[in-house]
Coordinates of C-alpha atoms and ligand atoms in Angstrom, one line a residue:
M1 CA 19.5 32.9 22.8
S2 CA 18.3 30.2 20.4
A3 CA 15.2 30.8 18.3
P4 CA 12.0 29.1 19.6
D5 CA 11.1 25.9 17.9
P6 CA 8.6 26.4 15.0
L7 CA 5.0 25.4 15.7
R8 CA 4.3 21.9 14.5
V9 CA 0.6 21.1 13.9
C10 CA -1.0 17.9 12.7
L11 CA -4.0 18.2 10.3
L12 CA -6.6 15.5 9.9
T13 CA -9.8 15.0 8.0
G14 CA -12.3 13.2 10.3
G15 CA -15.6 11.5 9.7
G16 CA -17.0 10.9 6.2
D17 CA -15.4 12.7 3.3
A18 CA -17.0 15.8 1.8
P19 CA -16.2 17.7 -1.4
G20 CA -13.8 20.5 -0.6
L21 CA -11.6 18.7 2.0
N22 CA -8.6 18.7 -0.4
A23 CA -9.1 22.5 -0.8
V24 CA -9.0 22.8 3.0
V25 CA -5.8 20.8 3.2
R26 CA -4.2 22.8 0.4
A27 CA -5.2 26.2 1.8
F28 CA -4.1 25.3 5.3
V29 CA -0.7 24.1 4.2
H30 CA -0.1 27.2 2.1
A31 CA -1.2 29.6 4.8
A32 CA 0.6 27.7 7.6
G33 CA 3.8 27.8 5.5
R34 CA 3.6 31.6 5.2
R35 CA 3.5 31.7 9.0
S36 CA 6.4 29.3 9.4
I37 CA 4.2 26.6 10.9
L38 CA 5.3 23.0 10.1
V39 CA 2.3 20.8 9.0
L40 CA 2.0 17.1 9.4
G41 CA -1.1 15.1 8.3
S42 CA -2.7 12.1 10.1
R43 CA -3.9 9.6 7.6
Y44 CA -7.5 8.3 7.9
G45 CA -8.7 10.7 10.6
F46 CA -7.2 9.9 14.0
E47 CA -6.1 6.5 12.7
G48 CA -2.7 7.9 11.8
L49 CA -2.2 9.1 15.3
V50 CA -3.6 6.2 17.3
G51 CA -3.3 3.3 14.9
D52 CA -1.1 2.1 12.1
E53 CA -1.9 4.4 9.2
G54 CA 0.9 6.9 10.0
V55 CA 1.5 10.6 9.9
V56 CA 3.0 12.3 6.8
P57 CA 4.7 15.6 6.2
L58 CA 2.5 18.1 4.3
R59 CA 4.5 20.6 2.3
R60 CA 3.4 22.9 -0.5
E61 CA 4.6 20.4 -3.1
D62 CA 2.5 17.7 -1.4
V63 CA -0.7 19.6 -2.0
A64 CA -0.1 20.8 -5.6
G65 CA -3.0 20.0 -7.9
I66 CA -5.5 18.8 -5.3
L67 CA -7.8 21.9 -5.2
P68 CA -10.4 20.5 -7.7
R69 CA -10.3 16.9 -6.4
G70 CA -13.0 15.2 -4.3
G71 CA -12.1 12.9 -1.5
S72 CA -9.3 13.7 0.9
L73 CA -5.5 13.4 0.2
L74 CA -5.2 12.2 3.9
G75 CA -8.1 9.8 3.8
C76 CA -11.1 9.8 6.2
S77 CA -12.4 7.5 8.8
T78 CA -15.8 7.3 10.6
H79 CA -14.5 4.9 13.2
S80 CA -11.3 6.5 14.6
N81 CA -12.6 8.3 17.7
P82 CA -9.7 8.2 20.2
F83 CA -12.2 8.2 23.1
S84 CA -14.1 5.2 21.7
V85 CA -12.2 2.8 19.5
A86 CA -14.2 -0.3 18.7
D87 CA -13.0 -3.2 20.9
G88 CA -15.1 -6.2 20.0
A89 CA -18.8 -6.1 19.2
A90 CA -20.1 -4.4 22.3
A91 CA -17.2 -2.5 23.9
T92 CA -15.1 0.5 23.1
Q93 CA -11.7 1.5 24.3
D94 CA -10.3 5.0 25.2
V95 CA -6.9 5.4 23.5
T96 CA -6.3 9.0 24.2
S97 CA -3.1 8.1 26.2
R98 CA -1.8 6.6 23.0
L99 CA -2.7 9.8 21.1
L100 CA -0.9 12.0 23.7
R101 CA 2.2 9.8 23.6
R102 CA 2.3 9.9 19.8
M103 CA 1.9 13.7 19.8
D104 CA 4.7 13.9 22.2
E105 CA 7.0 11.6 20.2
L106 CA 6.3 13.6 17.0
A107 CA 6.6 16.9 18.8
I108 CA 3.1 17.9 17.7
H109 CA 2.0 21.0 19.5
A110 CA -1.6 21.1 18.2
L111 CA -4.2 19.4 16.1
V112 CA -6.3 20.9 13.3
L113 CA -9.5 18.9 12.8
A114 CA -11.5 19.2 9.6
G115 CA -14.7 17.5 10.3
G116 CA -18.4 17.5 11.2
D117 CA -20.3 17.2 14.5
G118 CA -18.6 14.0 15.6
T119 CA -15.1 15.4 15.0
M120 CA -15.9 18.7 16.7
A121 CA -17.2 16.7 19.8
I122 CA -13.9 14.9 19.9
G123 CA -12.1 18.3 19.6
M124 CA -14.1 19.6 22.5
R125 CA -13.2 16.6 24.7
L126 CA -9.5 16.8 23.6
G127 CA -9.5 20.4 24.7
A128 CA -10.7 19.4 28.1
I129 CA -7.7 17.1 28.5
G130 CA -5.3 19.8 27.4
V131 CA -4.9 19.1 23.7
R132 CA -4.7 22.3 21.6
C133 CA -7.2 22.0 18.8
V134 CA -8.6 24.2 15.9
G135 CA -11.7 23.0 14.0
I136 CA -12.7 23.4 10.4
P137 CA -16.3 22.6 9.6
K138 CA -17.1 20.2 6.9
T139 CA -20.2 18.0 6.2
I140 CA -22.5 17.6 3.3
D141 CA -25.4 17.3 5.8
G142 CA -25.1 21.0 6.9
D143 CA -26.1 19.9 10.4
L144 CA -23.1 21.4 12.4
G145 CA -24.1 24.2 14.7
G146 CA -22.5 27.6 14.9
T147 CA -21.8 28.2 11.2
E148 CA -23.9 29.3 8.3
A149 CA -22.1 26.9 6.0
T150 CA -19.9 23.9 6.0
C151 CA -17.5 22.6 3.3
G152 CA -19.2 20.1 1.0
I153 CA -22.9 20.8 1.2
D154 CA -22.9 23.1 -1.8
T155 CA -21.5 20.3 -4.0
A156 CA -23.9 17.8 -2.6
V157 CA -26.8 20.0 -3.3
Q158 CA -25.5 20.6 -6.8
S159 CA -25.1 16.9 -7.5
A160 CA -28.6 16.2 -6.1
T161 CA -30.0 19.1 -8.3
N162 CA -28.3 17.7 -11.4
A163 CA -29.9 14.3 -10.6
I164 CA -33.4 15.8 -10.2
D165 CA -32.9 17.7 -13.5
A166 CA -32.0 14.4 -15.3
L167 CA -34.9 12.5 -13.7
H168 CA -37.5 15.1 -14.8
A169 CA -37.2 14.1 -18.5
T170 CA -37.6 10.4 -17.9
A171 CA -40.4 10.8 -15.3
E172 CA -42.4 12.8 -17.9
A173 CA -41.7 10.4 -20.7
H174 CA -43.1 7.5 -18.7
Q175 CA -45.7 9.4 -16.6
R176 CA -44.0 8.0 -13.5
V177 CA -43.6 9.3 -10.0
L178 CA -39.8 9.3 -9.3
I179 CA -38.7 9.3 -5.7
V180 CA -35.2 10.6 -5.1
E181 CA -33.7 9.7 -1.8
V182 CA -30.9 12.1 -0.7
M183 CA -28.4 12.1 2.2
G184 CA -28.4 14.5 5.1
R185 CA -29.0 12.2 8.1
H186 CA -31.5 13.9 10.5
A187 CA -31.3 17.3 8.7
G188 CA -33.3 18.2 5.6
W189 CA -30.9 20.8 4.1
I190 CA -29.8 18.8 1.1
A191 CA -33.4 17.6 0.4
L192 CA -34.9 21.1 0.7
R193 CA -32.2 23.0 -1.1
A194 CA -32.0 20.5 -4.0
G195 CA -35.7 20.1 -4.1
I196 CA -36.3 23.8 -4.5
A197 CA -33.4 24.2 -7.0
G198 CA -34.5 21.2 -9.0
G199 CA -38.2 22.2 -9.1
A200 CA -39.4 19.0 -7.2
D201 CA -43.1 18.6 -6.6
V202 CA -42.8 17.1 -3.1
V203 CA -40.0 17.4 -0.6
L204 CA -40.0 15.4 2.6
V205 CA -37.5 16.4 5.3
P206 CA -36.7 14.7 8.6
E207 CA -37.8 17.7 10.6
I208 CA -41.4 17.5 9.4
P209 CA -43.0 14.0 9.8
Y210 CA -45.1 13.5 6.7
D211 CA -48.6 12.3 5.9
A212 CA -48.4 10.2 2.7
T213 CA -52.0 11.0 1.7
R214 CA -50.9 14.6 1.2
V215 CA -48.3 13.4 -1.3
V216 CA -50.9 11.4 -3.2
T217 CA -53.3 14.4 -3.2
K218 CA -50.5 16.6 -4.7
I219 CA -49.8 14.0 -7.4
R220 CA -53.5 13.7 -8.3
E221 CA -53.7 17.5 -8.5
R222 CA -50.9 17.6 -11.0
D223 CA -52.6 14.8 -13.0
R224 CA -55.7 17.0 -13.2
L225 CA -53.5 19.8 -14.6
G226 CA -52.1 17.5 -17.2
R227 CA -48.7 17.1 -15.5
R228 CA -48.9 13.3 -15.3
F229 CA -45.5 12.8 -13.6
S230 CA -44.0 14.0 -10.4
I231 CA -40.6 14.3 -8.7
V232 CA -40.6 13.5 -4.9
V233 CA -37.4 14.3 -3.0
V234 CA -37.1 12.5 0.3
G235 CA -34.3 13.0 2.9
E236 CA -32.9 9.7 4.2
G237 CA -34.0 10.7 7.7
A238 CA -37.6 11.5 6.7
R239 CA -40.3 9.5 8.5
P240 CA -44.1 9.3 8.4
A241 CA -46.0 11.0 11.3
G242 CA -46.0 8.5 14.1
G243 CA -43.3 6.3 12.4
A244 CA -39.6 5.9 12.9
T245 CA -36.6 6.8 10.8
S246 CA -35.6 4.0 8.4
E247 CA -32.3 2.4 9.3
V248 CA -30.3 -0.2 7.4
E249 CA -27.9 -0.8 10.3
P250 CA -28.7 0.1 14.0
A251 CA -26.3 2.2 16.1
R252 CA -23.4 0.4 17.6
P253 CA -21.0 1.6 20.3
G254 CA -19.1 4.6 18.8
Q255 CA -21.1 4.4 15.6
P256 CA -24.4 6.1 14.7
A257 CA -27.1 4.2 12.9
R258 CA -26.8 3.9 9.2
L259 CA -29.9 5.4 7.5
G260 CA -31.5 4.2 4.3
G261 CA -34.7 2.9 2.9
A262 CA -36.8 6.0 3.3
G263 CA -37.5 6.2 -0.5
E264 CA -38.6 2.6 -0.8
R265 CA -40.8 2.9 2.3
L266 CA -42.5 5.9 0.8
A267 CA -43.1 4.2 -2.5
A268 CA -44.8 1.3 -0.7
E269 CA -46.9 3.8 1.3
L270 CA -48.0 5.6 -2.0
R271 CA -48.8 2.3 -3.7
A272 CA -50.9 1.2 -0.7
L273 CA -52.8 4.5 -1.0
G274 CA -53.7 3.7 -4.6
L275 CA -51.3 6.0 -6.4
P276 CA -52.4 5.9 -10.0
H277 CA -48.7 5.8 -11.3
E278 CA -45.7 3.6 -11.2
A279 CA -43.5 4.9 -8.4
R280 CA -39.7 4.2 -8.7
V281 CA -36.9 5.1 -6.4
T282 CA -33.4 6.5 -7.1
V283 CA -31.1 6.5 -4.1
L284 CA -28.3 9.1 -4.8
G285 CA -26.1 7.8 -2.0
H286 CA -22.4 8.5 -2.2
L287 CA -22.7 10.3 -5.5
Q288 CA -23.4 13.3 -3.3
R289 CA -20.1 13.0 -1.6
G290 CA -18.0 12.3 -4.7
G291 CA -16.9 14.5 -7.5
S292 CA -15.1 17.8 -7.9
P293 CA -16.2 20.5 -5.4
T294 CA -18.2 23.4 -6.7
A295 CA -16.5 26.9 -6.9
A296 CA -18.5 27.9 -3.8
D297 CA -17.1 24.9 -1.8
R298 CA -13.6 25.5 -3.0
L299 CA -13.8 29.1 -2.0
L300 CA -15.3 28.4 1.4
A301 CA -12.7 25.6 2.0
T302 CA -9.9 28.0 1.1
R303 CA -11.2 30.7 3.4
F304 CA -11.7 28.3 6.2
G305 CA -8.3 26.7 5.7
T306 CA -6.4 29.9 5.7
R307 CA -8.2 31.3 8.7
A308 CA -7.5 28.1 10.6
A309 CA -3.8 28.7 10.0
E310 CA -4.2 32.2 11.3
L311 CA -5.8 30.8 14.5
C312 CA -2.8 28.5 15.0
A313 CA -0.3 31.3 14.4
R314 CA -2.1 33.4 17.1
G315 CA -2.4 30.5 19.5
Q316 CA -6.2 30.7 19.5
W317 CA -6.8 27.1 20.5
G318 CA -10.2 25.5 21.1
R319 CA -11.9 27.4 18.3
M320 CA -13.6 26.4 15.1
V321 CA -13.6 28.6 12.1
C322 CA -17.2 29.4 10.9
L323 CA -19.2 31.6 8.6
R324 CA -21.4 34.3 10.2
A325 CA -23.3 36.9 8.1
G326 CA -21.2 35.7 5.2
M327 CA -17.9 36.5 6.9
V328 CA -15.3 34.0 8.2
E329 CA -15.0 34.2 11.9
S330 CA -14.3 31.7 14.7
I331 CA -16.2 30.4 17.7
P332 CA -15.4 28.1 20.6
I333 CA -15.6 24.5 19.5
E334 CA -18.2 23.9 22.3
E335 CA -20.5 26.4 20.7
A336 CA -20.6 24.4 17.5
C337 CA -21.3 21.2 19.5
R338 CA -24.1 22.8 21.5
A339 CA -27.0 22.0 19.1
E340 CA -27.2 20.5 15.6
A341 CA -28.3 22.8 12.8
R342 CA -31.8 21.6 11.8
L343 CA -34.6 23.2 9.8
S344 CA -36.8 25.1 12.2
A345 CA -40.6 25.3 11.4
A346 CA -40.1 29.0 10.7
H347 CA -37.2 28.7 8.4
E348 CA -37.7 30.9 5.3
L349 CA -36.7 28.0 2.9
L350 CA -39.8 26.2 4.0
A351 CA -42.0 29.2 3.3
C352 CA -40.2 29.6 0.0
A353 CA -40.9 25.9 -0.9
R354 CA -44.6 26.3 -0.1
D355 CA -44.8 29.4 -2.2
V356 CA -43.6 27.7 -5.3
G357 CA -46.2 24.9 -4.7
I358 CA -43.9 22.2 -3.2
E359 CA -45.8 19.8 -1.0
L360 CA -43.9 19.3 2.3
G361 CA -46.1 16.4 3.6
A362 CA -47.7 18.4 6.3
P363 CA -49.6 21.7 6.6
Ligands
F6P401 O1 -22.6 12.6 7.2 C1 -22.4 12.4 5.9 C2 -23.2 11.3 5.4 O2 -22.9 11.1 4.0 C3 -24.7 11.2 5.7 O3 -25.4 12.1 4.8 C4 -25.0 9.7 5.5 O4 -26.1 9.4 6.3 C5 -23.7 9.1 6.0 O5 -22.7 10.1 6.0 C6 -23.3 7.9 5.3 O6 -22.2 7.4 5.9 P1 -21.4 6.1 5.4 O7 -20.8 6.5 4.1 O8 -20.4 5.9 6.5 O9 -22.4 5.0 5.3

């Protein structure tokens, strides 16, 4: 009797990149190799499987030295959803039949998807048409459900905290109000965590529509105490009470809206309210996605990557690795897709922020 064919899986890094993705790839390849699983990598998300970017072998020698590197060895793509590939300005095309054919040609038994909410939603739909998938959560936004942590957010928070530290000195020297716009889409995790860690005076998160007069009151209070400068952290998805999220590009078929401009809008609102300081805006942008991952992100990525290989070896398809009570476990991918992780009004981080005097823009 001949030995069964070894399991062949294809790994991809979907959506926007996040620090720690290379650590995920490395860990998965090592742990898969120890379980005699052959690993391929799809370049630029699903693009390698449904487009022209190609699929490459991933062996231990291919992942040597990538642990501390940002970005992704495989490349990422935010527009390679096989259920909805852009086909002209207004239409999208379902190319899952192409994906299935390619998997067949390459004798790929299963897909391992490192990604955020968009990628997990694809994984869930692929599961429904019979594709075996395992998910690994990554996103700097921290908005994926079902897990206490995702790869990348710790590094993003560290980068934002470093920026706030640097801005403090110059804000004080010029008695300015410096507004720092951070990423996070519709979740305030980066803003709140970096705001607390960096000692910001005001933090505005998307989950709490703000009243700009409270921000001015806080700044005036600081003036009275002789602290004639302030640091205001604003999440890109933050909006004034009764107002809308600030977008630089509206949503298109298969593409969410691109957020931006929340910081400049706030500066204009503060000026209109007679702020007695110069207000300037720093948009951290993709600096939060670049750079070497922190030790915490490397460790989480390595734990997630190795556990994902274990799920493959055991044939536990349709599951996403996750962190629960500090331990790596796994849940059905559907569970991660059920609801985005947002700050609830009762979250202890909000109470913590208020207790150290941070103004949140609402009572
Ligand atoms: O989801 C990660 C993220 O960096 C968000 O915080 C941000 O809104 C978005 O991606 C930016 O995406 P892009 O680089 O495609 O403009």
